[in-house]
PDB file of N, CA and C in Angstrom:
ATOM      1  N   ARG A  20       0.775  -1.194  -0.137  1.00  0.00           N
ATOM      2  CA  ARG A  20       0.262  -0.066  -0.061  1.00  0.00           C
ATOM      3  C   ARG A  20       1.165   1.277  -0.088  1.00  0.00           C
ATOM      4  N   HIS A  21       1.951   1.007   0.693  1.00  0.00           N
ATOM      5  CA  HIS A  21       2.854   2.384   0.896  1.00  0.00           C
ATOM      6  C   HIS A  21       3.524   2.482  -0.555  1.00  0.00           C
ATOM      7  N   THR A  22       3.782   1.399  -0.742  1.00  0.00           N
ATOM      8  CA  THR A  22       4.945   1.857  -2.180  1.00  0.00           C
ATOM      9  C   THR A  22       4.006   2.386  -3.394  1.00  0.00           C
ATOM     10  N   PHE A  23       2.453   1.205  -3.609  1.00  0.00           N
ATOM     11  CA  PHE A  23       1.538   1.942  -4.322  1.00  0.00           C
ATOM     12  C   PHE A  23       0.985   3.458  -4.340  1.00  0.00           C
ATOM     13  N   ALA A  24       1.269   3.687  -2.893  1.00  0.00           N
ATOM     14  CA  ALA A  24       1.004   5.410  -2.863  1.00  0.00           C
ATOM     15  C   ALA A  24       2.232   6.486  -3.282  1.00  0.00           C
ATOM     16  N   THR A  25       3.170   5.298  -2.961  1.00  0.00           N
ATOM     17  CA  THR A  25       4.453   6.849  -3.274  1.00  0.00           C
ATOM     18  C   THR A  25       4.565   6.661  -4.854  1.00  0.00           C
ATOM     19  N   ASN A  26       4.743   5.687  -5.437  1.00  0.00           N
ATOM     20  CA  ASN A  26       4.372   5.722  -6.576  1.00  0.00           C
ATOM     21  C   ASN A  26       3.665   6.150  -7.310  1.00  0.00           C
ATOM     22  N   PHE A  27       2.627   6.388  -7.312  1.00  0.00           N
ATOM     23  CA  PHE A  27       1.158   6.830  -7.634  1.00  0.00           C
ATOM     24  C   PHE A  27       1.337   7.863  -7.704  1.00  0.00           C
ATOM     25  N   TRP A  28       2.116   8.918  -6.590  1.00  0.00           N
ATOM     26  CA  TRP A  28       2.318  10.116  -6.263  1.00  0.00           C
ATOM     27  C   TRP A  28       3.086  10.638  -7.094  1.00  0.00           C
ATOM     28  N   LYS A  29       4.482  10.076  -7.357  1.00  0.00           N
ATOM     29  CA  LYS A  29       5.617  10.465  -8.425  1.00  0.00           C
ATOM     30  C   LYS A  29       5.028  10.376  -9.866  1.00  0.00           C
ATOM     31  N   GLN A  30       4.316   9.488 -10.124  1.00  0.00           N
ATOM     32  CA  GLN A  30       3.948   9.274 -11.696  1.00  0.00           C
ATOM     33  C   GLN A  30       2.567  10.680 -11.809  1.00  0.00           C
ATOM     34  N   THR A  31       1.911  11.014 -11.122  1.00  0.00           N
ATOM     35  CA  THR A  31       0.482  12.087 -10.942  1.00  0.00           C
ATOM     36  C   THR A  31       0.715  13.076 -10.518  1.00  0.00           C
ATOM     37  N   LYS A  32       1.546  13.027  -9.106  1.00  0.00           N
ATOM     38  CA  LYS A  32       1.131  14.819  -8.251  1.00  0.00           C
ATOM     39  C   LYS A  32      -0.050  14.773  -8.240  1.00  0.00           C
ATOM     40  N   ASP A  33      -0.968  13.682  -8.185  1.00  0.00           N
ATOM     41  CA  ASP A  33      -2.968  14.482  -8.190  1.00  0.00           C
ATOM     42  C   ASP A  33      -3.064  13.503  -6.577  1.00  0.00           C
ATOM     43  N   LEU A  34      -2.703  14.843  -5.347  1.00  0.00           N
ATOM     44  CA  LEU A  34      -3.106  13.905  -4.662  1.00  0.00           C
ATOM     45  C   LEU A  34      -4.643  13.800  -3.916  1.00  0.00           C
ATOM     46  N   LYS A  35      -5.488  14.443  -4.920  1.00  0.00           N
ATOM     47  CA  LYS A  35      -7.095  13.714  -4.793  1.00  0.00           C
ATOM     48  C   LYS A  35      -7.233  12.999  -5.513  1.00  0.00           C
ATOM     49  N   ALA A  36      -6.202  12.106  -6.360  1.00  0.00           N
ATOM     50  CA  ALA A  36      -6.733  11.070  -7.097  1.00  0.00           C
ATOM     51  C   ALA A  36      -5.520   9.782  -6.323  1.00  0.00           C
ATOM     52  N   LEU A  37      -4.688  10.089  -5.916  1.00  0.00           N
ATOM     53  CA  LEU A  37      -4.162   9.188  -4.765  1.00  0.00           C
ATOM     54  C   LEU A  37      -5.381   8.482  -3.497  1.00  0.00           C
ATOM     55  N   ALA A  38      -5.573  10.072  -3.061  1.00  0.00           N
ATOM     56  CA  ALA A  38      -6.408   9.321  -1.397  1.00  0.00           C
ATOM     57  C   ALA A  38      -7.878   8.762  -2.292  1.00  0.00           C
ATOM     58  N   GLN A  39      -8.262   9.093  -3.667  1.00  0.00           N
ATOM     59  CA  GLN A  39      -9.623   8.030  -4.054  1.00  0.00           C
ATOM     60  C   GLN A  39      -8.777   6.638  -4.273  1.00  0.00           C
ATOM     61  N   ALA A  40      -7.761   6.810  -4.743  1.00  0.00           N
ATOM     62  CA  ALA A  40      -7.407   5.194  -5.213  1.00  0.00           C
ATOM     63  C   ALA A  40      -6.977   4.361  -4.015  1.00  0.00           C
ATOM     64  N   LEU A  41      -6.845   5.190  -2.880  1.00  0.00           N
ATOM     65  CA  LEU A  41      -6.764   4.032  -1.433  1.00  0.00           C
ATOM     66  C   LEU A  41      -8.153   4.238  -1.176  1.00  0.00           C
ATOM     67  N   GLY A  42      -8.581   5.272  -1.295  1.00  0.00           N
ATOM     68  CA  GLY A  42      -9.890   4.978  -0.520  1.00  0.00           C
ATOM     69  C   GLY A  42      -9.981   5.845   0.698  1.00  0.00           C
ATOM     70  N   THR A  43      -9.105   6.400   0.941  1.00  0.00           N
ATOM     71  CA  THR A  43      -9.065   7.580   2.236  1.00  0.00           C
ATOM     72  C   THR A  43      -9.165   8.660   2.134  1.00  0.00           C
ATOM     73  N   THR A  44      -8.815   9.902   2.879  1.00  0.00           N
ATOM     74  CA  THR A  44      -8.915  11.069   2.843  1.00  0.00           C
ATOM     75  C   THR A  44      -7.258  11.634   2.048  1.00  0.00           C
ATOM     76  N   GLU A  45      -7.225  12.693   2.138  1.00  0.00           N
ATOM     77  CA  GLU A  45      -6.334  13.253   1.393  1.00  0.00           C
ATOM     78  C   GLU A  45      -5.173  13.410   2.422  1.00  0.00           C
ATOM     79  N   GLU A  46      -5.270  13.989   3.566  1.00  0.00           N
ATOM     80  CA  GLU A  46      -4.537  13.437   4.530  1.00  0.00           C
ATOM     81  C   GLU A  46      -3.843  12.566   4.517  1.00  0.00           C
ATOM     82  N   ILE A  47      -4.663  11.131   5.008  1.00  0.00           N
ATOM     83  CA  ILE A  47      -3.985  10.000   5.076  1.00  0.00           C
ATOM     84  C   ILE A  47      -3.422   9.425   4.343  1.00  0.00           C
ATOM     85  N   ALA A  48      -3.663   9.644   2.653  1.00  0.00           N
ATOM     86  CA  ALA A  48      -2.771   9.634   1.481  1.00  0.00           C
ATOM     87  C   ALA A  48      -1.253   9.944   1.624  1.00  0.00           C
ATOM     88  N   LEU A  49      -1.336  11.584   1.941  1.00  0.00           N
ATOM     89  CA  LEU A  49      -0.092  11.976   2.463  1.00  0.00           C
ATOM     90  C   LEU A  49       0.832  11.290   3.185  1.00  0.00           C
ATOM     91  N   LYS A  50       0.029  10.604   4.101  1.00  0.00           N
ATOM     92  CA  LYS A  50       1.109   9.568   4.845  1.00  0.00           C
ATOM     93  C   LYS A  50       1.721   8.589   4.228  1.00  0.00           C
ATOM     94  N   TYR A  51       0.872   7.635   3.374  1.00  0.00           N
ATOM     95  CA  TYR A  51       0.818   6.947   2.957  1.00  0.00           C
ATOM     96  C   TYR A  51       2.020   7.053   1.515  1.00  0.00           C
ATOM     97  N   ALA A  52       2.049   7.817   1.457  1.00  0.00           N
ATOM     98  CA  ALA A  52       2.658   8.442   0.102  1.00  0.00           C
ATOM     99  C   ALA A  52       4.217   8.677   0.126  1.00  0.00           C
ATOM    100  N   LYS A  53       4.737   8.865   1.805  1.00  0.00           N
ATOM    101  CA  LYS A  53       6.187   9.267   2.151  1.00  0.00           C
ATOM    102  C   LYS A  53       6.283  10.662   1.671  1.00  0.00           C
ATOM    103  N   LEU A  54       5.161  11.598   1.581  1.00  0.00           N
ATOM    104  CA  LEU A  54       6.059  12.774   1.097  1.00  0.00           C
ATOM    105  C   LEU A  54       6.973  13.348   1.354  1.00  0.00           C
ATOM    106  N   VAL A  55       6.606  13.455   2.762  1.00  0.00           N
ATOM    107  CA  VAL A  55       7.573  14.697   3.935  1.00  0.00           C
ATOM    108  C   VAL A  55       9.002  14.484   3.243  1.00  0.00           C
ATOM    109  N   GLY A  56       9.412  12.996   3.612  1.00  0.00           N
ATOM    110  CA  GLY A  56      10.737  13.486   2.689  1.00  0.00           C
ATOM    111  C   GLY A  56      10.986  13.605   1.336  1.00  0.00           C
ATOM    112  N   ASP A  57      10.438  13.944   0.251  1.00  0.00           N
ATOM    113  CA  ASP A  57      10.885  14.445  -0.995  1.00  0.00           C
ATOM    114  C   ASP A  57      10.725  16.192  -0.552  1.00  0.00           C
ATOM    115  N   THR A  58       9.837  16.478   0.343  1.00  0.00           N
ATOM    116  CA  THR A  58       9.684  17.654   0.300  1.00  0.00           C
ATOM    117  C   THR A  58      11.049  18.608   1.034  1.00  0.00           C
ATOM    118  N   VAL A  59      11.223  17.634   2.317  1.00  0.00           N
ATOM    119  CA  VAL A  59      12.926  18.137   2.913  1.00  0.00           C
ATOM    120  C   VAL A  59      14.111  18.410   1.752  1.00  0.00           C
ATOM    121  N   VAL A  60      13.690  17.196   1.019  1.00  0.00           N
ATOM    122  CA  VAL A  60      14.927  16.834   0.668  1.00  0.00           C
ATOM    123  C   VAL A  60      15.132  18.022  -0.575  1.00  0.00           C
ATOM    124  N   ASP A  61      13.638  18.731  -1.324  1.00  0.00           N
ATOM    125  CA  ASP A  61      13.720  19.521  -2.090  1.00  0.00           C
ATOM    126  C   ASP A  61      13.843  21.112  -1.806  1.00  0.00           C
ATOM    127  N   GLY A  62      14.034  21.286  -0.679  1.00  0.00           N
ATOM    128  CA  GLY A  62      13.936  22.441  -0.088  1.00  0.00           C
ATOM    129  C   GLY A  62      15.086  22.340   0.590  1.00  0.00           C
ATOM    130  N   ILE A  63      15.975  21.550   1.077  1.00  0.00           N
ATOM    131  CA  ILE A  63      17.387  21.739   0.975  1.00  0.00           C
ATOM    132  C   ILE A  63      17.747  22.200  -0.083  1.00  0.00           C
ATOM    133  N   ASN A  64      17.552  21.533  -1.135  1.00  0.00           N
ATOM    134  CA  ASN A  64      18.189  21.877  -2.350  1.00  0.00           C
ATOM    135  C   ASN A  64      18.111  23.170  -2.669  1.00  0.00           C
ATOM    136  N   LYS A  65      17.466  23.508  -2.503  1.00  0.00           N
ATOM    137  CA  LYS A  65      16.750  24.860  -2.631  1.00  0.00           C
ATOM    138  C   LYS A  65      18.515  25.888  -2.202  1.00  0.00           C
ATOM    139  N   ILE A  66      18.748  25.533  -0.821  1.00  0.00           N
ATOM    140  CA  ILE A  66      19.054  26.045  -0.065  1.00  0.00           C
ATOM    141  C   ILE A  66      20.590  26.754  -0.494  1.00  0.00           C
ATOM    142  N   GLU A  67      20.742  28.216  -0.986  1.00  0.00           N
ATOM    143  CA  GLU A  67      21.848  28.178  -1.494  1.00  0.00           C
ATOM    144  C   GLU A  67      23.022  28.415  -0.308  1.00  0.00           C
ATOM    145  N   PHE A  68      23.912  27.618  -0.245  1.00  0.00           N
ATOM    146  CA  PHE A  68      25.131  27.781   1.397  1.00  0.00           C
ATOM    147  C   PHE A  68      25.937  28.262   0.635  1.00  0.00           C
ATOM    148  N   PHE A  69      26.670  28.233  -0.749  1.00  0.00           N
ATOM    149  CA  PHE A  69      28.035  29.143  -0.933  1.00  0.00           C
ATOM    150  C   PHE A  69      27.481  29.514  -2.050  1.00  0.00           C
ATOM    151  N   ASP A  70      28.230  30.360  -2.743  1.00  0.00           N
ATOM    152  CA  ASP A  70      28.575  31.429  -3.601  1.00  0.00           C
ATOM    153  C   ASP A  70      28.854  30.481  -4.979  1.00  0.00           C
ATOM    154  N   ASP A  71      29.962  29.594  -4.895  1.00  0.00           N
ATOM    155  CA  ASP A  71      30.696  29.130  -6.083  1.00  0.00           C
ATOM    156  C   ASP A  71      30.602  27.120  -5.432  1.00  0.00           C
ATOM    157  N   GLU A  72      29.445  27.093  -4.623  1.00  0.00           N
ATOM    158  CA  GLU A  72      29.253  25.414  -4.416  1.00  0.00           C
ATOM    159  C   GLU A  72      27.600  25.507  -4.351  1.00  0.00           C
ATOM    160  N   LYS A  73      26.815  24.150  -4.602  1.00  0.00           N
ATOM    161  CA  LYS A  73      25.458  23.882  -4.017  1.00  0.00           C
ATOM    162  C   LYS A  73      25.833  22.263  -3.769  1.00  0.00           C
ATOM    163  N   VAL A  74      25.540  22.468  -2.830  1.00  0.00           N
ATOM    164  CA  VAL A  74      25.458  20.927  -2.086  1.00  0.00           C
ATOM    165  C   VAL A  74      23.905  20.219  -2.853  1.00  0.00           C
ATOM    166  N   VAL A  75      24.021  18.906  -3.138  1.00  0.00           N
ATOM    167  CA  VAL A  75      22.559  18.173  -3.403  1.00  0.00           C
ATOM    168  C   VAL A  75      22.652  17.483  -2.874  1.00  0.00           C
ATOM    169  N   LEU A  76      21.489  17.035  -2.283  1.00  0.00           N
ATOM    170  CA  LEU A  76      21.107  15.703  -1.797  1.00  0.00           C
ATOM    171  C   LEU A  76      20.479  14.483  -2.686  1.00  0.00           C
ATOM    172  N   LYS A  77      20.793  13.544  -3.117  1.00  0.00           N
ATOM    173  CA  LYS A  77      19.677  13.071  -3.419  1.00  0.00           C
ATOM    174  C   LYS A  77      19.209  11.900  -2.912  1.00  0.00           C
ATOM    175  N   GLN A  78      18.431  11.390  -2.695  1.00  0.00           N
ATOM    176  CA  GLN A  78      17.347  10.652  -1.999  1.00  0.00           C
ATOM    177  C   GLN A  78      17.442   9.086  -2.629  1.00  0.00           C
ATOM    178  N   VAL A  79      17.981   8.215  -1.641  1.00  0.00           N
ATOM    179  CA  VAL A  79      18.366   7.114  -1.520  1.00  0.00           C
ATOM    180  C   VAL A  79      17.243   6.098  -0.793  1.00  0.00           C
ATOM    181  N   ASN A  80      16.898   5.432  -1.660  1.00  0.00           N
ATOM    182  CA  ASN A  80      15.639   4.018  -1.692  1.00  0.00           C
ATOM    183  C   ASN A  80      16.256   2.862  -0.879  1.00  0.00           C
TER     184      ASN A  80
END
């Protein structure tokens, strides 16, 4: 269920459709899809640490 939700989210980015596919609320669908990790990584990657160097994190599954 978690893997399905995560893969569905990565392919569609449609939270409402994900919730419908899982038969849950959007809030519960967010938990199944493990979206927090992606958001954190994306946020850190957007931070400008140094003028000449950009730190890029990559997600390891």
